[in-house]
Amino acid sequence: MDKQEQILKAALRLFVEFGFHGTPTSKIAQEAGVSNGTLFHYYKTKDELVVALYVYIKTKITGCIASGKEEGETIKATFKRMFVSSMYWALENPIEFRFTQQFHSSPYLSMVSHEEILKQTRYLMDFMQEAIDARVLKPLPTDLLFTLISSHLAGINEYLVASKVDNEKQKEIINHSFDLIWDMIT
Amino acid sequence: MDKQEQILKAALRLFVEFGFHGTPTSKIAQEAGVSNGTLFHYYKTKDELVVALYVYIKTKITGCIASGKEEGETIKATFKRMFVSSMYWALENPIEFRFTQQFHSSPYLSMVSHEEILKQTRYLMDFMQEAIDARVLKPLPTDLLFTLISSHLAGINEYLVASKVDNEKQKEIINHSFDLIWDMIT
DNA sequence: ATTTTTGTGGAGTGATTAGTCAATCTTTAA
DNA sequence: TTAAAGATTGACTAATCACTCCACAAAAAT
């Protein structure tokens, strides 16, 4: 019954299907089962809604990646756990993932404050820096490492979504693609 | 004086800055220095213009990658030449490259005919298949290889654009990133 | 020379859009 | 119990948009 969340969910579906400007706010409100006024009560402008949706989704991904840490895990194990959970998150939430991709390569990205981006990436950045200090990862700039891994993930995801392989084969590809990227960065 | 090309160039600039639906056709015509009617004389709809622009740019990239082949080149040398020229094309044509990225992760992608996509990728796909048959590349599906390389390229590009390293360092990173992807796929 | 085709301009149009507003309903707080 | 604050509605508006239409100019074909 949380209208705010219903608005975000409706917006997500429509944005991915019709693009940002291709979906009118009126349709978002309709799809969410709320009035036009309610939408603008929560989000002053359409731009604000788009950015809020991005932050909402990014927070969910970040939370998912950060969770599940176990004591005494090696750096490699932590890395793999995060890699694999990112991969499965993207596979299980294809619309959310597509949205983030769409958002990233759109002019909206520049509307996200620098602090918000830092907040979302700090956990991973810190972890990678530690892994470099521990002489596990190659001493590359952390943002280069981050970009390499992100784009690798996006690439594998694109392939897995396009070519409908069975679950077993999928698992195999994910494991293999982890080995590939691991060899690349260590 | 080619009005058609001026329209495409104006559209490109505006689409990248303001997004697809964020740029009105009237502004494209204005920026191109032609009338509204002329724009719709060449492109029946805005969607048709967007897709035409994509094909226009893709054709340029494909031509650039395919050119420069020398006799007696090893497979690795051919691969590296194509990798490096893609990389530099993206760096020298950042707006065109951003457009293709934006297009790829947008609902417009599905408006491109399957044949057109095949036409654009066949050259590379065939080359990769040959490289697999020659036991140089790992026997992975060619579209997985393609996706892996494309996303790797996009990732490196993103990094190079964001962190303004000098030309020498840039060259070093490009060479290094080729080695990384080469090790990954062979 | 004359017809036909193609290119070009720009005012015009109907539909659509983001965003407003004043009126009601609901919840919270005193 | 009552007052204030927040939530919700949907009709409304001013602006904007994709696209049309028709007049005319240039070029090509006859």
Tab-separated table of C-alpha atoms (C1' of nucleotides) in Angstrom:
chain	number	residue	atom	x	y	z
A	1	MET	CA	0.000	0.000	0.000
A	2	ASP	CA	3.058	2.269	-0.048
A	3	LYS	CA	2.120	4.636	-2.855
A	4	GLN	CA	5.621	6.008	-3.145
A	5	GLU	CA	7.046	2.585	-3.892
A	6	GLN	CA	4.202	1.761	-6.272
A	7	ILE	CA	5.076	4.879	-8.226
A	8	LEU	CA	8.720	3.826	-8.443
A	9	LYS	CA	7.802	0.324	-9.565
A	10	ALA	CA	5.419	1.559	-12.241
A	11	ALA	CA	7.980	4.092	-13.432
A	12	LEU	CA	10.616	1.374	-13.643
A	13	ARG	CA	8.512	-0.873	-15.847
A	14	LEU	CA	7.466	1.936	-18.156
A	15	PHE	CA	10.885	3.569	-18.419
A	16	VAL	CA	12.481	0.303	-19.498
A	17	GLU	CA	9.769	-0.392	-22.032
A	18	PHE	CA	9.286	3.084	-23.507
A	19	GLY	CA	12.322	5.104	-22.430
A	20	PHE	CA	12.484	8.034	-20.033
A	21	HIS	CA	10.785	10.755	-22.004
A	22	GLY	CA	8.747	8.158	-23.813
A	23	THR	CA	6.681	7.561	-20.680
A	24	PRO	CA	4.427	10.389	-19.530
A	25	THR	CA	4.006	11.040	-15.836
A	26	SER	CA	0.280	10.583	-16.293
A	27	LYS	CA	0.846	6.999	-17.396
A	28	ILE	CA	3.147	6.329	-14.454
A	29	ALA	CA	0.477	7.566	-12.052
A	30	GLN	CA	-2.195	5.515	-13.816
A	31	GLU	CA	-0.079	2.346	-13.810
A	32	ALA	CA	0.733	2.887	-10.136
A	33	GLY	CA	-2.944	3.334	-9.303
A	34	VAL	CA	-2.519	6.827	-7.881
A	35	SER	CA	-3.555	10.249	-9.055
A	36	ASN	CA	-1.432	12.696	-10.967
A	37	GLY	CA	-1.281	14.963	-7.971
A	38	THR	CA	0.066	12.257	-5.676
A	39	LEU	CA	2.983	11.611	-7.996
A	40	PHE	CA	3.979	15.252	-7.913
A	41	HIS	CA	3.397	15.368	-4.190
A	42	TYR	CA	6.252	12.917	-3.683
A	43	TYR	CA	8.473	13.968	-6.567
A	44	LYS	CA	8.597	17.636	-7.435
A	45	THR	CA	9.607	16.986	-11.047
A	46	LYS	CA	9.867	14.061	-13.413
A	47	ASP	CA	13.658	14.361	-13.354
A	48	GLU	CA	13.590	14.022	-9.590
A	49	LEU	CA	11.559	10.831	-9.945
A	50	VAL	CA	14.014	9.369	-12.443
A	51	VAL	CA	16.982	10.079	-10.193
A	52	ALA	CA	15.127	8.804	-7.098
A	53	LEU	CA	14.388	5.561	-8.924
A	54	TYR	CA	18.039	5.157	-9.795
A	55	VAL	CA	19.137	5.686	-6.217
A	56	TYR	CA	16.417	3.305	-5.005
A	57	ILE	CA	17.612	0.509	-7.276
A	58	LYS	CA	21.306	1.144	-6.729
A	59	THR	CA	20.769	0.955	-2.984
A	60	LYS	CA	19.126	-2.434	-3.390
A	61	ILE	CA	22.001	-3.773	-5.501
A	62	THR	CA	24.641	-2.406	-3.147
A	63	GLY	CA	22.884	-3.930	-0.163
A	64	CYS	CA	22.678	-7.281	-1.888
A	65	ILE	CA	26.367	-7.293	-2.769
A	66	ALA	CA	27.519	-6.227	0.669
A	67	SER	CA	25.419	-8.821	2.499
A	68	GLY	CA	26.434	-12.384	3.199
A	69	LYS	CA	29.984	-11.755	4.285
A	70	GLU	CA	31.386	-14.599	6.382
A	71	GLU	CA	34.194	-14.594	8.893
A	72	GLY	CA	37.609	-15.750	7.772
A	73	GLU	CA	36.785	-15.486	4.087
A	74	THR	CA	39.786	-15.106	1.811
A	75	ILE	CA	39.918	-12.048	-0.415
A	76	LYS	CA	39.333	-14.221	-3.447
A	77	ALA	CA	36.303	-15.861	-1.839
A	78	THR	CA	34.842	-12.474	-0.937
A	79	PHE	CA	35.456	-11.293	-4.472
A	80	LYS	CA	33.831	-14.321	-5.969
A	81	ARG	CA	30.838	-14.109	-3.664
A	82	MET	CA	30.291	-10.495	-4.656
A	83	PHE	CA	30.825	-11.214	-8.329
A	84	VAL	CA	28.424	-14.131	-8.355
A	85	SER	CA	25.765	-12.369	-6.320
A	86	SER	CA	25.924	-9.350	-8.630
A	87	MET	CA	25.535	-11.649	-11.579
A	88	TYR	CA	22.510	-13.434	-10.121
A	89	TRP	CA	20.971	-10.184	-8.967
A	90	ALA	CA	21.132	-8.923	-12.545
A	91	LEU	CA	19.692	-12.171	-13.880
A	92	GLU	CA	16.871	-12.247	-11.361
A	93	ASN	CA	16.079	-8.547	-11.734
A	94	PRO	CA	16.490	-7.974	-15.451
A	95	ILE	CA	14.265	-4.914	-15.587
A	96	GLU	CA	16.064	-3.217	-12.726
A	97	PHE	CA	19.376	-4.050	-14.329
A	98	ARG	CA	18.321	-2.775	-17.716
A	99	PHE	CA	17.180	0.425	-16.070
A	100	THR	CA	20.553	1.059	-14.481
A	101	GLN	CA	22.258	0.437	-17.809
A	102	GLN	CA	19.887	2.799	-19.553
A	103	PHE	CA	20.386	5.397	-16.847
A	104	HIS	CA	24.163	5.138	-16.949
A	105	SER	CA	24.403	5.943	-20.618
A	106	SER	CA	21.861	8.757	-20.461
A	107	PRO	CA	22.173	12.464	-19.686
A	108	TYR	CA	20.387	11.802	-16.386
A	109	LEU	CA	23.552	10.361	-14.883
A	110	SER	CA	24.985	13.839	-14.431
A	111	MET	CA	22.025	14.716	-12.193
A	112	VAL	CA	23.184	12.298	-9.503
A	113	SER	CA	25.240	14.066	-6.881
A	114	HIS	CA	28.857	13.119	-6.485
A	115	GLU	CA	28.211	12.185	-2.842
A	116	GLU	CA	25.466	9.761	-3.789
A	117	ILE	CA	27.784	8.004	-6.236
A	118	LEU	CA	30.526	7.822	-3.628
A	119	LYS	CA	28.060	6.403	-1.103
A	120	GLN	CA	27.133	3.648	-3.550
A	121	THR	CA	30.666	2.699	-4.532
A	122	ARG	CA	32.675	3.285	-1.363
A	123	TYR	CA	32.217	-0.225	0.003
A	124	LEU	CA	33.608	-1.861	-3.134
A	125	MET	CA	36.303	0.753	-3.651
A	126	ASP	CA	37.574	0.289	-0.097
A	127	PHE	CA	37.546	-3.457	-0.466
A	128	MET	CA	39.532	-3.270	-3.681
A	129	GLN	CA	42.065	-0.907	-2.151
A	130	GLU	CA	42.569	-3.357	0.712
A	131	ALA	CA	43.018	-6.174	-1.786
A	132	ILE	CA	45.656	-4.119	-3.580
A	133	ASP	CA	47.447	-3.287	-0.308
A	134	ALA	CA	47.427	-6.991	0.537
A	135	ARG	CA	49.203	-7.581	-2.808
A	136	VAL	CA	46.361	-9.728	-4.062
A	137	LEU	CA	45.073	-7.442	-6.813
A	138	LYS	CA	47.309	-5.737	-9.335
A	139	PRO	CA	48.107	-2.170	-8.302
A	140	LEU	CA	45.786	-0.609	-10.852
A	141	PRO	CA	43.635	2.455	-10.086
A	142	THR	CA	40.562	1.265	-8.206
A	143	ASP	CA	38.213	3.043	-10.589
A	144	LEU	CA	39.813	1.228	-13.513
A	145	LEU	CA	39.352	-2.076	-11.703
A	146	PHE	CA	35.779	-1.127	-10.906
A	147	THR	CA	35.023	-0.257	-14.509
A	148	LEU	CA	36.675	-3.416	-15.807
A	149	ILE	CA	34.644	-5.619	-13.522
A	150	SER	CA	31.376	-3.765	-14.079
A	151	SER	CA	31.642	-3.935	-17.836
A	152	HIS	CA	32.633	-7.580	-17.683
A	153	LEU	CA	29.543	-8.288	-15.602
A	154	ALA	CA	27.359	-6.339	-17.990
A	155	GLY	CA	28.788	-8.219	-20.940
A	156	ILE	CA	28.232	-11.657	-19.473
A	157	ASN	CA	24.760	-10.670	-18.412
A	158	GLU	CA	23.913	-9.488	-21.900
A	159	TYR	CA	25.059	-12.797	-23.306
A	160	LEU	CA	23.212	-14.896	-20.739
A	161	VAL	CA	19.988	-12.998	-21.297
A	162	ALA	CA	20.239	-13.180	-25.092
A	163	SER	CA	21.202	-16.842	-25.415
A	164	LYS	CA	18.867	-18.785	-23.209
A	165	VAL	CA	21.203	-21.450	-21.847
A	166	ASP	CA	20.014	-23.815	-19.127
A	167	ASN	CA	20.746	-23.221	-15.459
A	168	GLU	CA	23.610	-25.678	-15.306
A	169	LYS	CA	25.363	-24.151	-18.293
A	170	GLN	CA	24.662	-20.710	-16.890
A	171	LYS	CA	26.345	-21.544	-13.622
A	172	GLU	CA	29.302	-22.884	-15.540
A	173	ILE	CA	29.636	-19.696	-17.601
A	174	ILE	CA	29.412	-17.532	-14.499
A	175	ASN	CA	32.124	-19.508	-12.730
A	176	HIS	CA	34.269	-19.462	-15.799
A	177	SER	CA	33.787	-15.755	-16.333
A	178	PHE	CA	34.835	-15.166	-12.741
A	179	ASP	CA	38.073	-17.040	-13.380
A	180	LEU	CA	38.635	-14.947	-16.477
A	181	ILE	CA	38.231	-11.644	-14.697
A	182	TRP	CA	40.155	-12.856	-11.658
A	183	ASP	CA	43.135	-13.769	-13.806
A	184	MET	CA	42.825	-10.383	-15.391
A	185	ILE	CA	43.083	-8.364	-12.219
A	186	THR	CA	45.529	-10.425	-10.100
B	1	MET	CA	25.757	21.302	-48.112
B	2	ASP	CA	24.280	17.817	-47.736
B	3	LYS	CA	21.195	18.592	-45.702
B	4	GLN	CA	20.582	14.981	-44.864
B	5	GLU	CA	23.964	14.629	-43.209
B	6	GLN	CA	23.600	17.961	-41.435
B	7	ILE	CA	20.372	16.697	-39.914
B	8	LEU	CA	22.089	13.532	-38.689
B	9	LYS	CA	24.973	15.500	-37.189
B	10	ALA	CA	22.682	17.926	-35.412
B	11	ALA	CA	20.548	15.074	-34.133
B	12	LEU	CA	23.627	13.292	-32.840
B	13	ARG	CA	24.822	16.260	-30.797
B	14	LEU	CA	21.402	16.951	-29.344
B	15	PHE	CA	20.516	13.325	-28.594
B	16	VAL	CA	23.705	12.841	-26.616
B	17	GLU	CA	23.206	16.058	-24.684
B	18	PHE	CA	19.472	15.876	-24.013
B	19	GLY	CA	18.438	12.287	-24.720
B	20	PHE	CA	16.243	10.950	-27.493
B	21	HIS	CA	12.854	12.201	-26.478
B	22	GLY	CA	14.481	15.152	-24.762
B	23	THR	CA	15.319	16.708	-28.114
B	24	PRO	CA	12.420	17.945	-30.231
B	25	THR	CA	12.563	17.500	-33.981
B	26	SER	CA	12.112	21.252	-34.330
B	27	LYS	CA	15.387	21.831	-32.504
B	28	ILE	CA	17.171	19.286	-34.672
B	29	ALA	CA	15.983	21.076	-37.804
B	30	GLN	CA	16.964	24.440	-36.354
B	31	GLU	CA	20.421	23.244	-35.318
B	32	ALA	CA	20.911	21.652	-38.740
B	33	GLY	CA	19.887	24.869	-40.463
B	34	VAL	CA	17.006	23.317	-42.347
B	35	SER	CA	13.262	23.645	-42.093
B	36	ASN	CA	10.948	21.378	-40.215
B	37	GLY	CA	9.487	20.132	-43.466
B	38	THR	CA	12.868	19.133	-44.848
B	39	LEU	CA	13.580	16.959	-41.845
B	40	PHE	CA	10.361	15.052	-42.310
B	41	HIS	CA	10.966	14.872	-46.042
B	42	TYR	CA	14.039	12.713	-45.421
B	43	TYR	CA	12.837	10.856	-42.344
B	44	LYS	CA	9.190	9.961	-42.146
B	45	THR	CA	9.193	9.817	-38.356
B	46	LYS	CA	11.483	10.738	-35.492
B	47	ASP	CA	12.003	7.049	-34.731
B	48	GLU	CA	13.164	6.508	-38.285
B	49	LEU	CA	15.691	9.314	-37.852
B	50	VAL	CA	17.035	7.804	-34.644
B	51	VAL	CA	17.501	4.399	-36.241
B	52	ALA	CA	19.028	5.931	-39.396
B	53	LEU	CA	21.533	7.783	-37.239
B	54	TYR	CA	22.483	4.566	-35.480
B	55	VAL	CA	23.032	2.733	-38.756
B	56	TYR	CA	25.006	5.715	-40.105
B	57	ILE	CA	27.391	5.701	-37.163
B	58	LYS	CA	27.679	1.931	-36.938
B	59	THR	CA	28.614	1.792	-40.600
B	60	LYS	CA	31.388	4.287	-39.976
B	61	ILE	CA	32.784	2.273	-37.060
B	62	THR	CA	32.588	-1.013	-38.921
B	63	GLY	CA	34.361	0.502	-41.920
B	64	CYS	CA	37.091	1.849	-39.695
B	65	ILE	CA	37.672	-1.486	-37.990
B	66	ALA	CA	37.704	-3.479	-41.211
B	67	SER	CA	40.169	-1.150	-42.976
B	68	GLY	CA	43.933	-1.350	-42.742
B	69	LYS	CA	44.320	-5.084	-43.081
B	70	GLU	CA	47.781	-6.074	-44.235
B	71	GLU	CA	48.933	-9.219	-45.980
B	72	GLY	CA	50.505	-11.952	-43.912
B	73	GLU	CA	49.234	-10.561	-40.622
B	74	THR	CA	48.972	-13.105	-37.823
B	75	ILE	CA	45.578	-13.599	-36.218
B	76	LYS	CA	46.808	-11.935	-33.058
B	77	ALA	CA	48.105	-8.939	-35.012
B	78	THR	CA	44.790	-8.564	-36.815
B	79	PHE	CA	42.982	-8.807	-33.537
B	80	LYS	CA	45.172	-6.210	-31.919
B	81	ARG	CA	44.868	-3.838	-34.862
B	82	MET	CA	41.101	-4.052	-34.711
B	83	PHE	CA	41.044	-3.713	-30.931
B	84	VAL	CA	43.299	-0.684	-30.943
B	85	SER	CA	41.553	1.028	-33.835
B	86	SER	CA	38.167	0.524	-32.143
B	87	MET	CA	39.597	2.017	-28.996
B	88	TYR	CA	40.982	5.069	-30.753
B	89	TRP	CA	37.861	5.502	-32.807
B	90	ALA	CA	35.856	5.691	-29.593
B	91	LEU	CA	38.336	8.120	-28.045
B	92	GLU	CA	38.396	10.371	-31.093
B	93	ASN	CA	34.631	10.249	-31.595
B	94	PRO	CA	33.316	10.381	-28.044
B	95	ILE	CA	29.917	11.761	-28.997
B	96	GLU	CA	29.336	9.098	-31.638
B	97	PHE	CA	30.452	6.441	-29.178
B	98	ARG	CA	28.231	7.741	-26.414
B	99	PHE	CA	25.337	7.717	-28.833
B	100	THR	CA	25.807	4.059	-29.696
B	101	GLN	CA	25.995	3.202	-25.996
B	102	GLN	CA	22.844	5.177	-25.300
B	103	PHE	CA	21.117	3.547	-28.251
B	104	HIS	CA	22.118	0.039	-27.243
B	105	SER	CA	20.566	0.285	-23.824
B	106	SER	CA	17.390	1.947	-25.073
B	107	PRO	CA	14.124	0.577	-26.408
B	108	TYR	CA	15.130	1.853	-29.861
B	109	LEU	CA	17.513	-1.084	-30.305
B	110	SER	CA	14.619	-3.397	-31.029
B	111	MET	CA	13.675	-1.221	-33.997
B	112	VAL	CA	16.829	-2.194	-35.872
B	113	SER	CA	16.204	-5.075	-38.227
B	114	HIS	CA	17.962	-8.343	-37.593
B	115	GLU	CA	19.547	-8.153	-41.041
B	116	GLU	CA	21.052	-4.761	-40.350
B	117	ILE	CA	22.638	-6.071	-37.147
B	118	LEU	CA	24.000	-9.105	-38.981
B	119	LYS	CA	25.420	-6.854	-41.695
B	120	GLN	CA	27.269	-4.837	-39.072
B	121	THR	CA	28.681	-7.770	-37.146
B	122	ARG	CA	29.284	-10.405	-39.810
B	123	TYR	CA	32.832	-9.329	-40.593
B	124	LEU	CA	33.945	-9.675	-36.976
B	125	MET	CA	31.919	-12.804	-36.342
B	126	ASP	CA	33.433	-14.548	-39.340
B	127	PHE	CA	36.912	-13.504	-38.311
B	128	MET	CA	36.400	-14.857	-34.805
B	129	GLN	CA	35.036	-18.140	-36.122
B	130	GLU	CA	38.136	-18.515	-38.277
B	131	ALA	CA	40.315	-17.775	-35.271
B	132	ILE	CA	38.508	-20.463	-33.318
B	133	ASP	CA	38.854	-22.980	-36.168
B	134	ALA	CA	42.561	-22.178	-36.299
B	135	ARG	CA	42.711	-23.096	-32.588
B	136	VAL	CA	43.859	-19.616	-31.651
B	137	LEU	CA	40.789	-18.476	-29.756
B	138	LYS	CA	39.040	-20.573	-27.135
B	139	PRO	CA	36.073	-22.437	-28.587
B	140	LEU	CA	33.490	-20.156	-26.988
B	141	PRO	CA	30.325	-19.043	-28.777
B	142	THR	CA	31.247	-16.160	-31.078
B	143	ASP	CA	28.530	-13.936	-29.673
B	144	LEU	CA	29.900	-14.464	-26.167
B	145	LEU	CA	33.358	-13.518	-27.411
B	146	PHE	CA	31.901	-10.511	-29.174
B	147	THR	CA	30.068	-9.346	-26.069
B	148	LEU	CA	33.109	-9.893	-23.859
B	149	ILE	CA	35.317	-7.806	-26.118
B	150	SER	CA	32.746	-5.084	-26.689
B	151	SER	CA	32.091	-4.606	-23.013
B	152	HIS	CA	35.798	-4.659	-22.251
B	153	LEU	CA	36.312	-1.921	-24.825
B	154	ALA	CA	33.445	0.105	-23.417
B	155	GLY	CA	34.834	-0.249	-19.915
B	156	ILE	CA	38.335	0.875	-20.820
B	157	ASN	CA	36.915	3.742	-22.816
B	158	GLU	CA	34.806	4.884	-19.894
B	159	TYR	CA	37.859	4.884	-17.685
B	160	LEU	CA	40.070	6.710	-20.175
B	161	VAL	CA	37.458	9.395	-20.741
B	162	ALA	CA	36.809	9.893	-17.030
B	163	SER	CA	40.414	9.952	-15.824
B	164	LYS	CA	42.279	12.274	-18.125
B	165	VAL	CA	45.614	10.481	-18.384
B	166	ASP	CA	48.241	11.731	-20.823
B	167	ASN	CA	48.687	10.190	-24.276
B	168	GLU	CA	51.664	8.073	-23.303
B	169	LYS	CA	49.868	6.560	-20.328
B	170	GLN	CA	46.775	6.099	-22.455
B	171	LYS	CA	48.687	4.116	-25.034
B	172	GLU	CA	50.129	2.000	-22.253
B	173	ILE	CA	46.696	1.257	-20.806
B	174	ILE	CA	45.305	0.346	-24.222
B	175	ASN	CA	48.166	-2.042	-24.926
B	176	HIS	CA	47.847	-3.530	-21.483
B	177	SER	CA	44.105	-3.916	-21.767
B	178	PHE	CA	44.599	-5.721	-25.064
B	179	ASP	CA	46.907	-8.201	-23.356
B	180	LEU	CA	44.311	-8.701	-20.641
B	181	ILE	CA	41.500	-9.495	-23.053
B	182	TRP	CA	43.777	-11.559	-25.274
B	183	ASP	CA	44.765	-13.763	-22.373
B	184	MET	CA	41.102	-14.040	-21.539
B	185	ILE	CA	39.988	-15.378	-24.881
B	186	THR	CA	42.921	-17.561	-25.956
C	1	DA	C1'	10.375	23.624	-73.999
C	2	DT	C1'	7.593	21.255	-70.960
C	3	DT	C1'	6.365	18.079	-67.783
C	4	DT	C1'	7.538	15.405	-63.756
C	5	DT	C1'	10.009	14.508	-59.872
C	6	DT	C1'	12.416	15.847	-56.011
C	7	DG	C1'	13.824	19.204	-52.510
C	8	DT	C1'	12.662	23.050	-49.321
C	9	DG	C1'	10.330	26.190	-46.492
C	10	DG	C1'	7.476	27.488	-42.692
C	11	DA	C1'	3.024	28.379	-40.891
C	12	DG	C1'	-0.393	25.576	-38.905
C	13	DT	C1'	-2.774	21.629	-36.016
C	14	DG	C1'	-4.494	18.386	-32.901
C	15	DA	C1'	-2.821	15.746	-29.436
C	16	DT	C1'	-0.064	15.350	-25.521
C	17	DT	C1'	2.736	16.834	-21.645
C	18	DA	C1'	4.723	18.304	-17.159
C	19	DG	C1'	3.245	20.507	-13.587
C	20	DT	C1'	-0.548	23.400	-10.661
C	21	DC	C1'	-4.258	24.108	-7.586
C	22	DA	C1'	-7.969	24.165	-4.578
C	23	DA	C1'	-10.779	21.061	-2.426
C	24	DT	C1'	-11.319	16.904	0.428
C	25	DC	C1'	-9.904	13.143	3.240
C	26	DT	C1'	-6.731	10.936	6.811
C	27	DT	C1'	-3.564	10.872	10.289
C	28	DT	C1'	-1.128	12.759	14.032
C	29	DA	C1'	-0.521	15.759	18.124
C	30	DA	C1'	-1.995	18.652	21.826
D	1	DT	C1'	-12.032	17.005	21.029
D	2	DT	C1'	-9.894	19.793	18.115
D	3	DA	C1'	-6.453	21.743	15.350
D	4	DA	C1'	-2.702	21.253	12.472
D	5	DA	C1'	-0.110	18.686	9.088
D	6	DG	C1'	0.200	15.557	5.603
D	7	DA	C1'	-1.834	12.726	1.888
D	8	DT	C1'	-4.828	12.308	-2.155
D	9	DT	C1'	-7.614	13.597	-5.772
D	10	DG	C1'	-8.636	14.996	-10.613
D	11	DA	C1'	-9.831	18.781	-13.290
D	12	DC	C1'	-7.156	22.338	-15.355
D	13	DT	C1'	-3.493	24.989	-18.116
D	14	DA	C1'	0.079	26.777	-20.735
D	15	DA	C1'	3.501	25.035	-23.328
D	16	DT	C1'	5.325	21.858	-26.359
D	17	DC	C1'	5.557	18.232	-29.627
D	18	DA	C1'	5.524	15.248	-33.831
D	19	DC	C1'	3.906	15.696	-37.903
D	20	DT	C1'	0.986	17.792	-42.047
D	21	DC	C1'	0.104	20.621	-45.825
D	22	DC	C1'	0.595	23.448	-49.464
D	23	DA	C1'	3.218	26.709	-52.025
D	24	DC	C1'	7.004	27.076	-54.614
D	25	DA	C1'	11.830	26.306	-56.365
D	26	DA	C1'	15.353	23.404	-58.542
D	27	DA	C1'	16.618	19.638	-61.157
D	28	DA	C1'	15.770	15.723	-64.165
D	29	DA	C1'	13.490	13.478	-67.550
D	30	DT	C1'	10.764	13.736	-71.677
